[in-house]
Amino acid sequence: MILSVDSSAVTASVALADGDKIIKSEFINAGLTHSETLLPMIKRVMNGYDFSRLDAIAITAGPGSFTGVRIGVATVKGLAFDADIPCISVSTLEAIAYNFTDKDTIVCAVMDARRMQFYNALFKVKGGKVIRLCDDRAISIDDLREELKEYDHVIIAGDGAELCHNNIGIDNVTLADEKIRYQNGVGVSKSALNKEKISAAALMPVYLRMSQAERELKLKKG
């Protein structure tokens, strides 16, 4: 039994699953208020189940919003430490790809990294299986455009999907339907099934680049 959590962007979601069976899930798209909404969501999803029954807690550890990722990881670490539960670190981009297991397609998962750059990874989905085609990365829209030209058809998904789709300017890409566009607890749960368990102490945020504050400080220091 796995509790899966996502707060890596403007959306937030929690799901409770027993193997590949989803017991209960919640999803909200109400802006970056995760410090107020995440724990209540977890409590509602866990209603009737004790944390001692969990085999693991899965979390999208990045990439994503620096604040959102920190809140999610800190929340899960606290819960896991308190009840001595193993954790599973999941890529936000991979969780997005698991929204499309009913299709045979290439999924281009994108999150807005500002200045026409995106946190991105490409996945091949076939026969219900998700195959990673590249590592998580930060990439410019120009470089991504050149890569996507190689494929017959690509679905763009994630919180940066609309921005990317509107500016990429090639005909072989489709914007994912809004209902399945964003990372969510169900996708995190599916992705977590093939991941190793780690301790709460070992769980850490995954950032693909420095925060704006860190970049500005580095520039000031020369």
CSV table of C-alpha atoms in Angstrom, one decimal:
chain,number,residue,atom,x,y,z
A,1,MET,CA,0.0,0.0,0.0
A,2,ILE,CA,1.5,3.3,-1.1
A,3,LEU,CA,0.6,6.9,-0.3
A,4,SER,CA,1.6,9.1,-3.3
A,5,VAL,CA,2.0,12.9,-3.0
A,6,ASP,CA,2.7,15.7,-5.5
A,7,SER,CA,3.1,19.4,-4.9
A,8,SER,CA,5.8,20.1,-7.4
A,9,ALA,CA,4.0,22.9,-9.3
A,10,VAL,CA,0.8,24.9,-9.1
A,11,THR,CA,-1.3,21.8,-8.8
A,12,ALA,CA,-1.3,19.4,-5.8
A,13,SER,CA,-2.5,15.8,-5.5
A,14,VAL,CA,-2.6,12.8,-3.2
A,15,ALA,CA,-3.5,9.2,-3.9
A,16,LEU,CA,-3.7,6.0,-1.8
A,17,ALA,CA,-3.1,2.8,-3.8
A,18,ASP,CA,-3.0,-0.9,-3.0
A,19,GLY,CA,-0.7,-2.2,-5.7
A,20,ASP,CA,-2.1,-0.9,-9.0
A,21,LYS,CA,-5.6,-0.3,-7.5
A,22,ILE,CA,-6.4,3.3,-6.5
A,23,ILE,CA,-8.3,3.4,-3.3
A,24,LYS,CA,-8.8,7.2,-3.1
A,25,SER,CA,-7.3,10.3,-4.7
A,26,GLU,CA,-7.6,14.1,-4.6
A,27,PHE,CA,-6.4,16.8,-7.0
A,28,ILE,CA,-6.5,20.6,-6.8
A,29,ASN,CA,-5.3,23.4,-9.0
A,30,ALA,CA,-5.5,26.4,-6.7
A,31,GLY,CA,-2.1,28.0,-6.9
A,32,LEU,CA,0.9,27.6,-4.7
A,33,THR,CA,-0.8,27.2,-1.3
A,34,HIS,CA,0.6,23.7,-0.6
A,35,SER,CA,1.7,24.5,2.9
A,36,GLU,CA,-2.0,25.0,3.7
A,37,THR,CA,-3.6,22.3,1.5
A,38,LEU,CA,-1.3,19.3,1.4
A,39,LEU,CA,-1.7,17.9,4.9
A,40,PRO,CA,-5.5,18.2,4.9
A,41,MET,CA,-5.5,16.4,1.5
A,42,ILE,CA,-3.4,13.6,2.9
A,43,LYS,CA,-5.6,13.2,6.0
A,44,ARG,CA,-8.8,13.0,3.8
A,45,VAL,CA,-7.2,10.4,1.5
A,46,MET,CA,-6.0,8.4,4.4
A,47,ASN,CA,-9.4,8.5,6.1
A,48,GLY,CA,-10.1,5.1,7.6
A,49,TYR,CA,-6.5,3.9,7.1
A,50,ASP,CA,-3.7,4.1,9.6
A,51,PHE,CA,-0.2,5.2,8.4
A,52,SER,CA,1.2,2.0,9.9
A,53,ARG,CA,-0.4,0.1,7.1
A,54,LEU,CA,1.6,1.9,4.5
A,55,ASP,CA,4.5,0.1,2.8
A,56,ALA,CA,5.9,3.4,1.4
A,57,ILE,CA,5.2,7.0,0.8
A,58,ALA,CA,6.0,8.2,-2.8
A,59,ILE,CA,6.7,11.9,-3.6
A,60,THR,CA,7.6,13.8,-6.7
A,61,ALA,CA,11.0,15.1,-5.6
A,62,GLY,CA,11.5,17.2,-8.6
A,63,PRO,CA,12.0,18.9,-11.0
A,64,GLY,CA,9.5,21.6,-10.4
A,65,SER,CA,8.8,24.7,-8.3
A,66,PHE,CA,11.5,25.1,-5.7
A,67,THR,CA,9.0,26.0,-3.1
A,68,GLY,CA,6.5,23.3,-4.1
A,69,VAL,CA,9.2,20.6,-4.2
A,70,ARG,CA,10.6,21.6,-0.8
A,71,ILE,CA,7.1,21.6,0.8
A,72,GLY,CA,6.3,18.2,-0.6
A,73,VAL,CA,9.6,16.5,0.3
A,74,ALA,CA,9.5,18.1,3.9
A,75,THR,CA,6.0,16.9,4.4
A,76,VAL,CA,6.7,13.4,3.3
A,77,LYS,CA,9.9,13.2,5.3
A,78,GLY,CA,8.0,14.3,8.4
A,79,LEU,CA,5.3,11.7,8.0
A,80,ALA,CA,7.8,8.9,7.2
A,81,PHE,CA,10.1,9.7,10.1
A,82,ASP,CA,7.1,9.8,12.5
A,83,ALA,CA,5.8,6.4,11.5
A,84,ASP,CA,9.1,4.8,10.3
A,85,ILE,CA,7.9,4.4,6.7
A,86,PRO,CA,10.2,4.0,3.7
A,87,CYS,CA,10.0,6.6,0.9
A,88,ILE,CA,10.1,6.5,-2.9
A,89,SER,CA,11.5,9.4,-4.9
A,90,VAL,CA,9.7,9.9,-8.2
A,91,SER,CA,10.5,12.2,-11.1
A,92,THR,CA,7.7,14.7,-11.7
A,93,LEU,CA,8.2,14.3,-15.4
A,94,GLU,CA,7.9,10.6,-15.3
A,95,ALA,CA,4.7,10.9,-13.2
A,96,ILE,CA,3.2,13.0,-16.0
A,97,ALA,CA,4.0,10.3,-18.6
A,98,TYR,CA,2.0,7.7,-16.6
A,99,ASN,CA,-1.2,9.7,-17.4
A,100,PHE,CA,-1.0,8.3,-20.9
A,101,THR,CA,-0.6,4.5,-20.4
A,102,ASP,CA,-3.8,3.9,-22.4
A,103,LYS,CA,-2.2,5.3,-25.5
A,104,ASP,CA,0.7,4.3,-27.8
A,105,THR,CA,2.6,7.6,-28.2
A,106,ILE,CA,5.6,9.8,-27.4
A,107,VAL,CA,5.0,11.9,-24.4
A,108,CYS,CA,7.0,15.2,-24.0
A,109,ALA,CA,6.7,16.1,-20.4
A,110,VAL,CA,7.5,19.8,-19.8
A,111,MET,CA,7.5,22.1,-16.8
A,112,ASP,CA,8.0,25.9,-17.2
A,113,ALA,CA,11.6,26.8,-16.2
A,114,ARG,CA,11.1,30.4,-17.3
A,115,ARG,CA,12.8,32.4,-20.2
A,116,MET,CA,11.5,29.8,-22.7
A,117,GLN,CA,13.3,27.0,-21.1
A,118,PHE,CA,11.6,23.9,-19.8
A,119,TYR,CA,12.3,21.0,-17.4
A,120,ASN,CA,11.8,18.1,-19.8
A,121,ALA,CA,12.0,14.4,-20.5
A,122,LEU,CA,10.7,12.3,-23.3
A,123,PHE,CA,8.9,9.0,-22.9
A,124,LYS,CA,7.7,6.3,-25.2
A,125,VAL,CA,4.4,4.8,-24.1
A,126,LYS,CA,3.5,1.5,-25.7
A,127,GLY,CA,1.2,-1.4,-24.5
A,128,GLY,CA,0.7,0.3,-21.1
A,129,LYS,CA,4.4,0.6,-20.4
A,130,VAL,CA,6.4,3.8,-20.0
A,131,ILE,CA,9.9,3.8,-21.5
A,132,ARG,CA,12.2,6.7,-20.7
A,133,LEU,CA,14.0,8.1,-23.7
A,134,CYS,CA,16.3,10.7,-22.0
A,135,ASP,CA,17.2,11.9,-18.5
A,136,ASP,CA,15.4,14.8,-16.8
A,137,ARG,CA,17.0,18.0,-18.0
A,138,ALA,CA,16.5,21.8,-18.5
A,139,ILE,CA,16.3,22.5,-22.3
A,140,SER,CA,15.5,25.5,-24.4
A,141,ILE,CA,12.5,25.5,-26.7
A,142,ASP,CA,14.7,25.8,-29.7
A,143,ASP,CA,16.7,22.6,-28.8
A,144,LEU,CA,13.5,20.8,-27.9
A,145,ARG,CA,11.9,21.7,-31.2
A,146,GLU,CA,14.7,20.1,-33.1
A,147,GLU,CA,14.4,16.9,-31.1
A,148,LEU,CA,10.6,16.6,-31.5
A,149,LYS,CA,10.9,16.9,-35.3
A,150,GLU,CA,12.2,13.3,-35.3
A,151,TYR,CA,8.9,11.8,-34.2
A,152,ASP,CA,5.6,11.2,-36.1
A,153,HIS,CA,3.4,12.4,-33.2
A,154,VAL,CA,4.1,13.8,-29.8
A,155,ILE,CA,1.8,14.6,-26.9
A,156,ILE,CA,3.0,17.6,-24.8
A,157,ALA,CA,1.9,17.5,-21.2
A,158,GLY,CA,2.7,19.1,-17.9
A,159,ASP,CA,2.3,22.6,-16.4
A,160,GLY,CA,4.4,24.1,-19.1
A,161,ALA,CA,2.6,22.3,-21.9
A,162,GLU,CA,0.4,25.1,-23.1
A,163,LEU,CA,3.3,27.6,-23.2
A,164,CYS,CA,5.5,25.1,-25.0
A,165,HIS,CA,2.8,24.0,-27.5
A,166,ASN,CA,1.9,27.6,-28.4
A,167,ASN,CA,5.5,28.5,-29.1
A,168,ILE,CA,7.1,25.3,-30.6
A,169,GLY,CA,5.7,25.8,-34.0
A,170,ILE,CA,5.7,22.3,-35.5
A,171,ASP,CA,2.7,20.3,-36.7
A,172,ASN,CA,3.5,16.9,-35.2
A,173,VAL,CA,2.7,17.9,-31.6
A,174,THR,CA,-0.6,17.8,-29.7
A,175,LEU,CA,-1.5,19.5,-26.5
A,176,ALA,CA,-2.7,17.0,-23.9
A,177,ASP,CA,-6.3,17.3,-22.8
A,178,GLU,CA,-6.5,19.4,-19.6
A,179,LYS,CA,-8.0,16.5,-17.6
A,180,ILE,CA,-4.8,14.5,-18.0
A,181,ARG,CA,-2.2,17.2,-18.6
A,182,TYR,CA,-0.8,17.6,-15.1
A,183,GLN,CA,1.1,15.4,-12.8
A,184,ASN,CA,-1.1,13.8,-10.1
A,185,GLY,CA,-1.0,11.3,-7.3
A,186,VAL,CA,-2.3,8.5,-9.5
A,187,GLY,CA,0.6,8.9,-11.9
A,188,VAL,CA,3.1,9.1,-9.0
A,189,SER,CA,1.6,5.9,-7.6
A,190,LYS,CA,2.1,4.1,-11.0
A,191,SER,CA,5.6,5.4,-11.4
A,192,ALA,CA,6.5,4.4,-7.8
A,193,LEU,CA,5.8,0.7,-8.4
A,194,ASN,CA,9.1,0.1,-10.2
A,195,LYS,CA,11.2,2.3,-7.9
A,196,GLU,CA,13.4,1.3,-4.9
A,197,LYS,CA,12.5,2.3,-1.4
A,198,ILE,CA,14.8,4.6,0.5
A,199,SER,CA,14.8,6.0,4.1
A,200,ALA,CA,13.3,9.3,5.0
A,201,ALA,CA,16.8,10.6,5.8
A,202,ALA,CA,17.9,9.8,2.2
A,203,LEU,CA,15.0,11.5,0.5
A,204,MET,CA,16.1,14.8,-0.9
A,205,PRO,CA,14.7,17.4,-3.4
A,206,VAL,CA,15.9,17.1,-7.0
A,207,TYR,CA,16.7,20.4,-8.6
A,208,LEU,CA,18.0,20.6,-12.2
A,209,ARG,CA,19.4,24.1,-11.7
A,210,MET,CA,19.9,26.8,-9.1
A,211,SER,CA,17.1,28.9,-7.9
A,212,GLN,CA,16.8,32.5,-9.1
A,213,ALA,CA,18.1,33.7,-5.7
A,214,GLU,CA,21.1,31.4,-5.9
A,215,ARG,CA,21.9,32.5,-9.5
A,216,GLU,CA,21.7,36.2,-8.5
A,217,LEU,CA,24.0,35.6,-5.5
A,218,LYS,CA,26.5,33.8,-7.7
A,219,LEU,CA,26.5,36.7,-10.2
A,220,LYS,CA,27.1,39.2,-7.4
A,221,LYS,CA,30.1,37.2,-6.2
A,222,GLY,CA,31.4,37.1,-9.8
